[in-house]
PDB file of C-alpha atoms in Angstrom:
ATOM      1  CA  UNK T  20      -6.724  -1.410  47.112  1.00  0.00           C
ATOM      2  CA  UNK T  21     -10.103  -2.709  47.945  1.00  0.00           C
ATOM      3  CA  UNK T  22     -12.380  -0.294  46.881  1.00  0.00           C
ATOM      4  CA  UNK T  23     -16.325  -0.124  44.742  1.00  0.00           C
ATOM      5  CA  UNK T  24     -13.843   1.419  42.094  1.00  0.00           C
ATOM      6  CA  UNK T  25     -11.526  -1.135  41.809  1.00  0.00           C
ATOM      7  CA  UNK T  26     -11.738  -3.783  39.265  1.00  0.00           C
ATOM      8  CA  UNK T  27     -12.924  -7.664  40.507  1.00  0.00           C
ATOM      9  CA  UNK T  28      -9.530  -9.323  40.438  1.00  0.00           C
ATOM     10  CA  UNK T  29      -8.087  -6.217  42.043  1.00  0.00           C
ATOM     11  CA  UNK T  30     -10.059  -6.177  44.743  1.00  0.00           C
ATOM     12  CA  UNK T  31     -10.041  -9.872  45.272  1.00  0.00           C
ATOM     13  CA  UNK T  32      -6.226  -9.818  45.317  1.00  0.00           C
ATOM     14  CA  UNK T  33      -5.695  -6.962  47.733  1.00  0.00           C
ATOM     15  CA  UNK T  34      -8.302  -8.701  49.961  1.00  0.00           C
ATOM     16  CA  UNK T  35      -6.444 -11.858  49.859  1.00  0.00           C
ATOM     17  CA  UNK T  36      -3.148 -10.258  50.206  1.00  0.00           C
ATOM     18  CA  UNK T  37      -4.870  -8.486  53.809  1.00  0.00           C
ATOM     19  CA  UNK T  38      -5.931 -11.349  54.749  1.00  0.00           C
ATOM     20  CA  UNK T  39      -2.306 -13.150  54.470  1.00  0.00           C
ATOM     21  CA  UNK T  40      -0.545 -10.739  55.938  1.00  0.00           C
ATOM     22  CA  UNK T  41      -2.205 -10.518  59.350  1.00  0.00           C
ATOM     23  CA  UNK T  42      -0.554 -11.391  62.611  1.00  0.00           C
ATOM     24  CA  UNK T  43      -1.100 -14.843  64.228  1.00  0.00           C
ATOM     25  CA  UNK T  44      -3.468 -12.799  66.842  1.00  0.00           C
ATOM     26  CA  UNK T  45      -6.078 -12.568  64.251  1.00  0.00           C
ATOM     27  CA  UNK T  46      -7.801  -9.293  63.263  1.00  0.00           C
ATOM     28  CA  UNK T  47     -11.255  -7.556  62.469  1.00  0.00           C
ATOM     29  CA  UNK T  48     -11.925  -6.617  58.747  1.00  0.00           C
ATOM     30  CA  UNK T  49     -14.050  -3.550  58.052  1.00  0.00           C
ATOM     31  CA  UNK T  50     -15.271  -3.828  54.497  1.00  0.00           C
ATOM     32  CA  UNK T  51     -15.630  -0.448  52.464  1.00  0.00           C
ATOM     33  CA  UNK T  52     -19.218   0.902  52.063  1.00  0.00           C
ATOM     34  CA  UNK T  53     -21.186   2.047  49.615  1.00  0.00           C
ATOM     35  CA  UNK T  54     -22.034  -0.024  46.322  1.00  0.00           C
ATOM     36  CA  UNK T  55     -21.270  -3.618  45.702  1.00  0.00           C
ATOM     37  CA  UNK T  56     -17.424  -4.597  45.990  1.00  0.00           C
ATOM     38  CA  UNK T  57     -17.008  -7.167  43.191  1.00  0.00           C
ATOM     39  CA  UNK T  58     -14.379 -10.100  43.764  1.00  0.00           C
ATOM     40  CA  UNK T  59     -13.336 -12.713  40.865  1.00  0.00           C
ATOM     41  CA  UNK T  60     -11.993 -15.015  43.265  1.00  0.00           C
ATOM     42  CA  UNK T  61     -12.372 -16.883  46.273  1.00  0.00           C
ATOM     43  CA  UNK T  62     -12.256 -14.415  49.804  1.00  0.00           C
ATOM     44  CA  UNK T  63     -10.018 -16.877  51.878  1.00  0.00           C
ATOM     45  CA  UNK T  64      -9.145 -16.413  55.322  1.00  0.00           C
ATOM     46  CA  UNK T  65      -5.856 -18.349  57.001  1.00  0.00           C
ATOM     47  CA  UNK T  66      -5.867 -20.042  60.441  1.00  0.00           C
ATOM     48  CA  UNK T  67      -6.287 -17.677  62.687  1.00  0.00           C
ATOM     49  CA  UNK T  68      -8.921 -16.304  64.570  1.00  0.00           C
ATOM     50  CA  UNK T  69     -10.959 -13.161  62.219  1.00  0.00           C
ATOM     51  CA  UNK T  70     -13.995 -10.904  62.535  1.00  0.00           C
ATOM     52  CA  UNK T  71     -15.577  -9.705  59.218  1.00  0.00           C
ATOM     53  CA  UNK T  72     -17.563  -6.626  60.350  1.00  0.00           C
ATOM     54  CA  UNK T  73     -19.766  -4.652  57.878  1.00  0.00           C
ATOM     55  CA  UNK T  74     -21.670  -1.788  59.120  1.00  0.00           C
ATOM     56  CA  UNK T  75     -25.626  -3.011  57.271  1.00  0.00           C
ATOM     57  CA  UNK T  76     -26.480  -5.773  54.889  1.00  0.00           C
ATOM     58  CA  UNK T  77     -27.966  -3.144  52.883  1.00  0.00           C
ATOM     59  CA  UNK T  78     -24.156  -1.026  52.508  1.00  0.00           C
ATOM     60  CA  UNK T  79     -21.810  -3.652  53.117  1.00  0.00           C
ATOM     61  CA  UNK T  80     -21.841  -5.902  50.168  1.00  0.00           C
ATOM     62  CA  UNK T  81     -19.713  -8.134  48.869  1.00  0.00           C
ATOM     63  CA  UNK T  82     -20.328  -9.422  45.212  1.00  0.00           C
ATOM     64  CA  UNK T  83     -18.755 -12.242  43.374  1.00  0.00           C
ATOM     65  CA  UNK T  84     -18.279 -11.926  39.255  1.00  0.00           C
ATOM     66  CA  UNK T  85     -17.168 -15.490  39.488  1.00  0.00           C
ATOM     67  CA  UNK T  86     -18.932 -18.567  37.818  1.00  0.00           C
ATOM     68  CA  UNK T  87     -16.661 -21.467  37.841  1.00  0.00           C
ATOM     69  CA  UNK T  88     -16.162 -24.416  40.149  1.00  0.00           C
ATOM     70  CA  UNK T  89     -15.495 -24.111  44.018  1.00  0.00           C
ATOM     71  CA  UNK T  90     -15.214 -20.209  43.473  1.00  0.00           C
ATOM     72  CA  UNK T  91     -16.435 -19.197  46.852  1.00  0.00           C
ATOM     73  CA  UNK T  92     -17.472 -16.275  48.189  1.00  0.00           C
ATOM     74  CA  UNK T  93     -15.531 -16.434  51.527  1.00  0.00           C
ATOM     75  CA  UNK T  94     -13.699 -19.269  52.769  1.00  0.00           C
ATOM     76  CA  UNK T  95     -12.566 -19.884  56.878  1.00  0.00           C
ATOM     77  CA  UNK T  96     -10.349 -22.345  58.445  1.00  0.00           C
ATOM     78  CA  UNK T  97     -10.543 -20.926  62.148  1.00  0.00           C
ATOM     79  CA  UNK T  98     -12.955 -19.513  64.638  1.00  0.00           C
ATOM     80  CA  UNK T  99     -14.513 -16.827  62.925  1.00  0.00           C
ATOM     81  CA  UNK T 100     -17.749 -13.903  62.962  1.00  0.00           C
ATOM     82  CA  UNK T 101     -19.293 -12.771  60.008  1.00  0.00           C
ATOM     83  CA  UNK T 102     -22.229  -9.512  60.955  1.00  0.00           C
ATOM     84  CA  UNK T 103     -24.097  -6.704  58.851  1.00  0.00           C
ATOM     85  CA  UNK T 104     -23.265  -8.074  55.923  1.00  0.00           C
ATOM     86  CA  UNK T 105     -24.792  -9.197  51.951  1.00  0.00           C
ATOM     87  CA  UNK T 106     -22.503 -11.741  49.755  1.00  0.00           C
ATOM     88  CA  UNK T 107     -23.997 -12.451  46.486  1.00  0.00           C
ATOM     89  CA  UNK T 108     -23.080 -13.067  43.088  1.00  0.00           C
ATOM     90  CA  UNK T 109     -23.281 -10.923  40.077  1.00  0.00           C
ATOM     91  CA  UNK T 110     -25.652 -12.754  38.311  1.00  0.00           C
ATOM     92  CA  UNK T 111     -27.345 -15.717  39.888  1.00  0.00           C
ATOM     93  CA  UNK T 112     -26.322 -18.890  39.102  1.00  0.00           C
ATOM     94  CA  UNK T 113     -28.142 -20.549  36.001  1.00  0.00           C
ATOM     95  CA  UNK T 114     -26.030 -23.527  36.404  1.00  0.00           C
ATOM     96  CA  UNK T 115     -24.522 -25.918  39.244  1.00  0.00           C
ATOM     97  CA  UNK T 116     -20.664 -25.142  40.106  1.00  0.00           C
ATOM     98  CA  UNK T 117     -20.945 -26.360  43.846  1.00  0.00           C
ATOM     99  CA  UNK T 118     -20.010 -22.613  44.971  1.00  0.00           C
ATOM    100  CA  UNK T 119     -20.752 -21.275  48.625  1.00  0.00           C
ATOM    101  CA  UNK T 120     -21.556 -18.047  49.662  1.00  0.00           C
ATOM    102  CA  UNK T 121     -19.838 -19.047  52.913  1.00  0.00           C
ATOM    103  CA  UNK T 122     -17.824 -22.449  53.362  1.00  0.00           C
ATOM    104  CA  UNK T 123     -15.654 -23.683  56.849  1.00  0.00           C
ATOM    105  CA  UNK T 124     -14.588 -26.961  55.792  1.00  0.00           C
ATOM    106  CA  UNK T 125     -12.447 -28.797  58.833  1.00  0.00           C
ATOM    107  CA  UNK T 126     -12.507 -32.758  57.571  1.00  0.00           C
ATOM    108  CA  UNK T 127      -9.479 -34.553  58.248  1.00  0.00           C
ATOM    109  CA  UNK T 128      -8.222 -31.827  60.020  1.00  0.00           C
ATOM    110  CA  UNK T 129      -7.270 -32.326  64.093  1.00  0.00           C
ATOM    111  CA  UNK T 130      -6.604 -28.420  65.941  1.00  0.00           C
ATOM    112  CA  UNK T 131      -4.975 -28.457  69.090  1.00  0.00           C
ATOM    113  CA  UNK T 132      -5.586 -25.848  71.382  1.00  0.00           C
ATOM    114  CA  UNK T 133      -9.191 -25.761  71.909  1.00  0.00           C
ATOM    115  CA  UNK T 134     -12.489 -26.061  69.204  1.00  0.00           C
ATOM    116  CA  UNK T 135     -13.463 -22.913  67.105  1.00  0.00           C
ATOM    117  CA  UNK T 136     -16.707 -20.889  67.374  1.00  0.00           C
ATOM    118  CA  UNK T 137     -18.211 -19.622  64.503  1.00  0.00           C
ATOM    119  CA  UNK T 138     -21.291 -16.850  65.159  1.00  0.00           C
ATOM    120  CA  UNK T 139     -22.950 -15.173  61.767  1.00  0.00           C
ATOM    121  CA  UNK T 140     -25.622 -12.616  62.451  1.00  0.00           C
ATOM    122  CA  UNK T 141     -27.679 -10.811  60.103  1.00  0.00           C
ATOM    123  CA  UNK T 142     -26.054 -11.626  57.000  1.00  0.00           C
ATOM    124  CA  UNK T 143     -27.675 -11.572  53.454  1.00  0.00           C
ATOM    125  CA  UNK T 144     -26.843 -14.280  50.680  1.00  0.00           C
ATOM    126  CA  UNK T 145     -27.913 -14.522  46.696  1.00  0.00           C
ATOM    127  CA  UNK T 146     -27.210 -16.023  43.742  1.00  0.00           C
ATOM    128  CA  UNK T 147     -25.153 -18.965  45.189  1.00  0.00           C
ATOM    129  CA  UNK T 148     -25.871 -22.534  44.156  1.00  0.00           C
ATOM    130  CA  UNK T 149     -25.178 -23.000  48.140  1.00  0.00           C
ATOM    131  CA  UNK T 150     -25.040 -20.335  51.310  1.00  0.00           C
ATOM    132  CA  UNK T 151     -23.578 -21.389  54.921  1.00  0.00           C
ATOM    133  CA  UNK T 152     -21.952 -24.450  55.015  1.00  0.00           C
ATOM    134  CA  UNK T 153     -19.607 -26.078  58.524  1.00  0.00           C
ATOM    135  CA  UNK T 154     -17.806 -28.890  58.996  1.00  0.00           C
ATOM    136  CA  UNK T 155     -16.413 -29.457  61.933  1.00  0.00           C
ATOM    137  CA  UNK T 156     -14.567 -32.599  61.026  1.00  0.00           C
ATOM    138  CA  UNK T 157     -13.926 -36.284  62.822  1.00  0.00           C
ATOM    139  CA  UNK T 158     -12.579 -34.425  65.242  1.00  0.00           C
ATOM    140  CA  UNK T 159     -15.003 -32.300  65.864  1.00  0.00           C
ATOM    141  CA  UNK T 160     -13.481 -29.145  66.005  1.00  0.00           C
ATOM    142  CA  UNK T 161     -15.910 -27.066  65.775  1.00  0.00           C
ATOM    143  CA  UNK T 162     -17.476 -26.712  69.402  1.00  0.00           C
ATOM    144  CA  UNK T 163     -20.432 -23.599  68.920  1.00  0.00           C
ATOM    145  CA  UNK T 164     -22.269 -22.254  66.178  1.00  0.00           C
ATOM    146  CA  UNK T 165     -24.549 -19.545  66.660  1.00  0.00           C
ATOM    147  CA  UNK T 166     -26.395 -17.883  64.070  1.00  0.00           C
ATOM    148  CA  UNK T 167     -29.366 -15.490  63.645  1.00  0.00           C
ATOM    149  CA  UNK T 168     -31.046 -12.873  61.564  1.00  0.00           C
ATOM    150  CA  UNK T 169     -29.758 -14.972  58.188  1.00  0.00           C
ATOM    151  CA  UNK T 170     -31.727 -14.493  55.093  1.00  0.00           C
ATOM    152  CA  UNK T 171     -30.829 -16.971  52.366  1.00  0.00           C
ATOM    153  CA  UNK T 172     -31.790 -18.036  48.834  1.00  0.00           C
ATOM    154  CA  UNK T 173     -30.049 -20.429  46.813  1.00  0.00           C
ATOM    155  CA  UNK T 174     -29.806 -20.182  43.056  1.00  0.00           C
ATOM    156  CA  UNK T 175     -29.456 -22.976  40.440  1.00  0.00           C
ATOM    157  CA  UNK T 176     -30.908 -25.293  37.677  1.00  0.00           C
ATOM    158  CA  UNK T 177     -34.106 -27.024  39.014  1.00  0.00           C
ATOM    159  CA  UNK T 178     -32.790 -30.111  39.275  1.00  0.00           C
ATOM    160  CA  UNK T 179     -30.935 -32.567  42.495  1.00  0.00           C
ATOM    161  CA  UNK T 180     -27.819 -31.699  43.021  1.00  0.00           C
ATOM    162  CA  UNK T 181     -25.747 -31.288  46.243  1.00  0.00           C
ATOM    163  CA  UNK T 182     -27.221 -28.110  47.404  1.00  0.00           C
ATOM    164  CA  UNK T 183     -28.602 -26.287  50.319  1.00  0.00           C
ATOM    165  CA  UNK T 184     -29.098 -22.978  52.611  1.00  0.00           C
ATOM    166  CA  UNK T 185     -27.667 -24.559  55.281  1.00  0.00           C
ATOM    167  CA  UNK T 186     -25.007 -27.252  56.110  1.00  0.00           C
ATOM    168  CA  UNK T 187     -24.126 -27.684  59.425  1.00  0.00           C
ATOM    169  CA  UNK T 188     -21.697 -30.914  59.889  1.00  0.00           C
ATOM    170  CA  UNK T 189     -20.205 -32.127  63.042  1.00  0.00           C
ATOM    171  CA  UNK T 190     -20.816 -29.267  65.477  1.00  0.00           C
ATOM    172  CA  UNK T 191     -20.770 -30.197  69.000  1.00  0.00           C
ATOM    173  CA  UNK T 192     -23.206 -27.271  70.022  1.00  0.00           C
ATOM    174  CA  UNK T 193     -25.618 -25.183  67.555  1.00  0.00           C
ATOM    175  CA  UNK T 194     -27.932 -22.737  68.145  1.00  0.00           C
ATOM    176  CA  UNK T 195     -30.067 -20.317  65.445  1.00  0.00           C
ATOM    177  CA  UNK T 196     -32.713 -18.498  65.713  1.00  0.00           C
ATOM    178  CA  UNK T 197     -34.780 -15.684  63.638  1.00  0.00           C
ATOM    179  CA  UNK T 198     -33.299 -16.619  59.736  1.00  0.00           C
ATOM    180  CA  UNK T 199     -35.328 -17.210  57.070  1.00  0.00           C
ATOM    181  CA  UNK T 200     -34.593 -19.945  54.038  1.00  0.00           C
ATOM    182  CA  UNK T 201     -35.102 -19.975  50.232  1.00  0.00           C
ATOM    183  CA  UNK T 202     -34.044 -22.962  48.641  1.00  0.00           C
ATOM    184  CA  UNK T 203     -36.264 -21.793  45.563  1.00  0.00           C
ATOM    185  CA  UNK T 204     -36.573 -25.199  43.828  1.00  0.00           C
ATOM    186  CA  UNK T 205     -32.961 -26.046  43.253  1.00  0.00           C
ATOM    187  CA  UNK T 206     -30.515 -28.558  44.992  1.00  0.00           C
ATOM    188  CA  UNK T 207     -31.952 -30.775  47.509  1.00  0.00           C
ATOM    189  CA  UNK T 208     -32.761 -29.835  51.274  1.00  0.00           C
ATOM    190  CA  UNK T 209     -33.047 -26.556  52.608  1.00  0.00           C
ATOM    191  CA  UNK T 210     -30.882 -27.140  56.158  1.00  0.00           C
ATOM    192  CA  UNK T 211     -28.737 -30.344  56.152  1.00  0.00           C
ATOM    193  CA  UNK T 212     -27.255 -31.025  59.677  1.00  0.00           C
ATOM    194  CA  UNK T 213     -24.869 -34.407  59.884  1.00  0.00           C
ATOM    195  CA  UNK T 214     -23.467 -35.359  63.074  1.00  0.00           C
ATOM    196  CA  UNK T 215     -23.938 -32.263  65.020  1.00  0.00           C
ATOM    197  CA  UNK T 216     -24.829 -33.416  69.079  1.00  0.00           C
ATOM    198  CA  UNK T 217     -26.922 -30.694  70.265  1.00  0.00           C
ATOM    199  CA  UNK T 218     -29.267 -28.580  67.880  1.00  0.00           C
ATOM    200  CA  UNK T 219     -31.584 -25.843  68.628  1.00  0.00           C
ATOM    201  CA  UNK T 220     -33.332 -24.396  65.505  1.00  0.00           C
ATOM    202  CA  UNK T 221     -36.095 -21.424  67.163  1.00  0.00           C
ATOM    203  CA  UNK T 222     -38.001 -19.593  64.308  1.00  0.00           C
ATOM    204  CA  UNK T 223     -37.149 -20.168  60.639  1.00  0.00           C
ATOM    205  CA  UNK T 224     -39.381 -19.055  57.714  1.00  0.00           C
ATOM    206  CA  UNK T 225     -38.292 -22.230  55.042  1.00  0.00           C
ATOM    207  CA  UNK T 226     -39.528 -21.906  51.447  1.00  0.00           C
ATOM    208  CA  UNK T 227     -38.975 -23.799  48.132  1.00  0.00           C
ATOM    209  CA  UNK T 228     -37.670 -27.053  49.110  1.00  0.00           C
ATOM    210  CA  UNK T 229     -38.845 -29.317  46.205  1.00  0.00           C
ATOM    211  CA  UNK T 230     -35.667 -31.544  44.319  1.00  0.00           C
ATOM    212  CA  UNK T 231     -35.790 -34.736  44.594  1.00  0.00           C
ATOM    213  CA  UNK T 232     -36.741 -36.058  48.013  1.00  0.00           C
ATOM    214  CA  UNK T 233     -36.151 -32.882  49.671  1.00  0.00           C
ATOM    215  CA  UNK T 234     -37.003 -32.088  53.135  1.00  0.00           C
ATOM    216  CA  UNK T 235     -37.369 -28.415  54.682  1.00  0.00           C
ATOM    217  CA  UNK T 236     -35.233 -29.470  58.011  1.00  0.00           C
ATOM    218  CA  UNK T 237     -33.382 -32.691  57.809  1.00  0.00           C
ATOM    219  CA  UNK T 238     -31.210 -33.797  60.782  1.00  0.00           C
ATOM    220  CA  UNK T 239     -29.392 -37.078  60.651  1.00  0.00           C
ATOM    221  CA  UNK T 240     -26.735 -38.943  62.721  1.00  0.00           C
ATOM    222  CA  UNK T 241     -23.227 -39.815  61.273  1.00  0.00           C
ATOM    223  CA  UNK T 242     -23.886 -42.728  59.098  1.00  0.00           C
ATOM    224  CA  UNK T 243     -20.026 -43.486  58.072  1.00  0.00           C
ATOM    225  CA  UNK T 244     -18.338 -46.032  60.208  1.00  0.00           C
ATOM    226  CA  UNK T 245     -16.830 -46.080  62.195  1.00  0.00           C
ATOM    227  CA  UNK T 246     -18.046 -43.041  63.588  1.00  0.00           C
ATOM    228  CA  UNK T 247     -21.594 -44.371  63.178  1.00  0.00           C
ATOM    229  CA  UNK T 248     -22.102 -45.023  67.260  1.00  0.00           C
ATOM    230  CA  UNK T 249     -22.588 -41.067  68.332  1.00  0.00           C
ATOM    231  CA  UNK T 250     -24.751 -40.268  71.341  1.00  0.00           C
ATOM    232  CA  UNK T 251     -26.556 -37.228  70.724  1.00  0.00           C
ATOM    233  CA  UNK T 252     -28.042 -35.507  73.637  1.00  0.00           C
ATOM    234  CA  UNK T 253     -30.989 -32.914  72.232  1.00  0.00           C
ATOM    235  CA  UNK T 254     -32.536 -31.907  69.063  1.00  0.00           C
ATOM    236  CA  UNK T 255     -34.789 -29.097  69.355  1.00  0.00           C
ATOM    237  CA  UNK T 256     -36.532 -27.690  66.783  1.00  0.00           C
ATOM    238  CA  UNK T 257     -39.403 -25.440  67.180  1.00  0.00           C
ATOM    239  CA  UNK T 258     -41.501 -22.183  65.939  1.00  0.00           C
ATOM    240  CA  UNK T 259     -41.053 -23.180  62.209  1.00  0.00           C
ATOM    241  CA  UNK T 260     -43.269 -21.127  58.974  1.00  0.00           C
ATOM    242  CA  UNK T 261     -42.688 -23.777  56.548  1.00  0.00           C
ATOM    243  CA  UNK T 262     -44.646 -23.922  53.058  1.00  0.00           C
ATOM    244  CA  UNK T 263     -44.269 -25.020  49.845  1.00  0.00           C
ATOM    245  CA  UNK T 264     -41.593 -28.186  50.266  1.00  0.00           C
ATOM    246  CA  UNK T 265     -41.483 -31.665  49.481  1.00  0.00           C
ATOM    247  CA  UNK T 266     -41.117 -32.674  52.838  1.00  0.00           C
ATOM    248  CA  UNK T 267     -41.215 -31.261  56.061  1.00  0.00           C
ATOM    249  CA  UNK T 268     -38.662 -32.169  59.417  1.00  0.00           C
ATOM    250  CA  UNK T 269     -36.901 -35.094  59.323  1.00  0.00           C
ATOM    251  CA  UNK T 270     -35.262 -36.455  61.901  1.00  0.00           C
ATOM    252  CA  UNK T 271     -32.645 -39.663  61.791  1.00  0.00           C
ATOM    253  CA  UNK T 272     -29.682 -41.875  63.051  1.00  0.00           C
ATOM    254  CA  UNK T 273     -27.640 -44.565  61.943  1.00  0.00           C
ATOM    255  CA  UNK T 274     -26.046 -47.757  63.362  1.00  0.00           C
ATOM    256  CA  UNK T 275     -25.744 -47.522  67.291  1.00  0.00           C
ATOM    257  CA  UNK T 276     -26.494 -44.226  67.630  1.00  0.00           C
ATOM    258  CA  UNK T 277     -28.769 -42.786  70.515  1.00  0.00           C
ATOM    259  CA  UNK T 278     -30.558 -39.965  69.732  1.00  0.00           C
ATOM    260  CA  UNK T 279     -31.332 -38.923  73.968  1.00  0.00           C
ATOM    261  CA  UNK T 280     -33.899 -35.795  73.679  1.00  0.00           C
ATOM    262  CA  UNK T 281     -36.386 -34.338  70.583  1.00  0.00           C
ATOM    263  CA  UNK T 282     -38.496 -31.539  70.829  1.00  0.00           C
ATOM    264  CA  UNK T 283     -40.834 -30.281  67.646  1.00  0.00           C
ATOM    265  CA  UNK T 284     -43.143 -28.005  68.443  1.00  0.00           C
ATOM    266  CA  UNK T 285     -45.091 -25.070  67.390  1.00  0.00           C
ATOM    267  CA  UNK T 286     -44.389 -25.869  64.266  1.00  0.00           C
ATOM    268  CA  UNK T 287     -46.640 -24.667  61.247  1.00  0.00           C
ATOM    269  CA  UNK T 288     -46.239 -26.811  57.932  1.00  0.00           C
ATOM    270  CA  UNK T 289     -48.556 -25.655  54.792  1.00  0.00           C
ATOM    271  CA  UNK T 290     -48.464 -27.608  50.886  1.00  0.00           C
ATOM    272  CA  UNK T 291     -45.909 -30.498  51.773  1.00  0.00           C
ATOM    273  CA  UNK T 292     -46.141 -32.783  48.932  1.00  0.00           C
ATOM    274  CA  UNK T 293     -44.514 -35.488  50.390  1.00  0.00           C
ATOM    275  CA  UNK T 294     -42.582 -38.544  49.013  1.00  0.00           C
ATOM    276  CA  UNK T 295     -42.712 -42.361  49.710  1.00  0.00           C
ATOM    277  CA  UNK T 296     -40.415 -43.575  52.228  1.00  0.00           C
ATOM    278  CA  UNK T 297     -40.779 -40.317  54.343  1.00  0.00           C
ATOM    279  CA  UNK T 298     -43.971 -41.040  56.647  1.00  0.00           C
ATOM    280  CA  UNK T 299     -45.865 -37.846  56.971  1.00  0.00           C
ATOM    281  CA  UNK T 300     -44.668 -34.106  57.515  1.00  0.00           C
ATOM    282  CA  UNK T 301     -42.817 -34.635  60.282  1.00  0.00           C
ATOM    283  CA  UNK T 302     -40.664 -37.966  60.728  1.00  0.00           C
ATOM    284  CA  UNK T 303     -38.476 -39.671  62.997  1.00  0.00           C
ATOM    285  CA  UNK T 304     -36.146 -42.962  62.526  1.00  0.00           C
ATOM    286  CA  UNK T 305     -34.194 -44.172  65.632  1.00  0.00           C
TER     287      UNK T 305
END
């Protein structure tokens, strides 16, 4: 019942309804391709391990019609990969309704069994007020991210809001490489990372980071108590193309935090207006 002819709550029901029925094993979803799929819902996927596999960004597409609050384009709660694929909305957002191309939420959740892995390669994203986001939780349960080949542009009024390209939140190991970031002058920073312990970030092209005091890269400790006191071993961030932003890398903890290891290099940074408070185009606070 999912099919380019098929009408958007349609499709986004007999999606849904796949998705709910599989086994506790998990499965790998093959979208249909051919012209844009539209959804007028939410794309949610239960807890249990999935692969959604499209065969090019360019023929697997997956468009939302939706424009309403927390209407998401797809929505995981377990370890998950997401390849060769474009999720967009109809019409780009004019307005701010806090909706996510792709959202993994795990606060205040606790998973036995082992942490998830999440891996997204060369995946597409319009029209969104927000693209990745991955929260791992207190608990951490998310152990590895890997992600490459992204290309993102968020869509919005040009104003501050909570927005971004990238959230990555309490991630015990990340690693992306080769993705390129459009935050095109709505929201606030461009790639948002919040408690996660070891970060490498190897050749980004980051554009358009300009609300409020936006930076292009901004990596921070976890400032709520009482997890405030998190060692974290490395942050490495290198081979960055970044033009046209407010600010550039910043990079911060809180409380009694350690921040072990930092590497910036290589790093090219072109018109960064900068703000006060934020001292110069690359910034650290330990």
């Amino acid at each position: 019942g999912f099919s380019s002819g098929g009408t958007a709550a349609a499709n986004a029901d007999a999606y849904n309804a796949c998705t709910a029925s599989l086994s506790m094993g998990g499965a790998v979803i093959i979208p249909p391709t051919g012209s844009a799929h539209q959804v007028d819902d939410t794309l949610t996927h239960p807890a249990k391990p999935i692969s959604v596999i499209g065969a090019h960004p360019e023929l697997s597409i997956i468009e939302s019609t939706a424009t309403a609050s927390a209407k998401h384009g797809l929505t995981f709660t377990r370890s998950h990969h997401l390849r060769n694929l474009t999720v967009k909305t109809s019409a780009s957002l004019a307005s701010n309704y806090d909706m996510y191309a792709v959202r993994m939420n795990l606060d205040g959740v606790t998973i036995s069994g082992g942490n998830q892995a999440v891996k997204w390669e060369s995946v597409k994203v319009r029209g969104f007020n927000n693209s990745f986001y991955v929260d791992g939780g207190d608990a951490y349960n998310i152990d590895r991210l890997y992600f490459n080949d992204l290309d993102c542009q968020c869509s919005g009024p040009a104003s501050t809001y909570i927005g971004s390209c990238l959230y990555v939140n309490r991630v015990t190991q990340v690693y992306g490489t080769h993705s390129q970031f459009d935050q095109n002058t709505t929201g606030e920073h461009a790639i948002y990372c919040f408690g996660s312990k070891n970060i490498v970030f190897d050749g980004f092209k980051i554009r358009n980071a300009t609300q409020g005091s936006a930076q292009a890269i901004k990596i921070v400790g976890n400032g709520v108590p009482p997890d405030d006191d998190q060692a974290y071993p490395t942050w490495s961030i290198r081979n960055m193309d970044i033009a046209d932003c407010l600010n550039g890398i910043l990079c911060s903890t809180y409380g009694s935090e350690t921040l072990e290891a930092l590497t910036v290099e290589n790093c090219k940074l072109v018109d960064i207006t900068t703000t006060p408070g934020v001292g110069g185009c690359v910034y650290l606070a330990v």
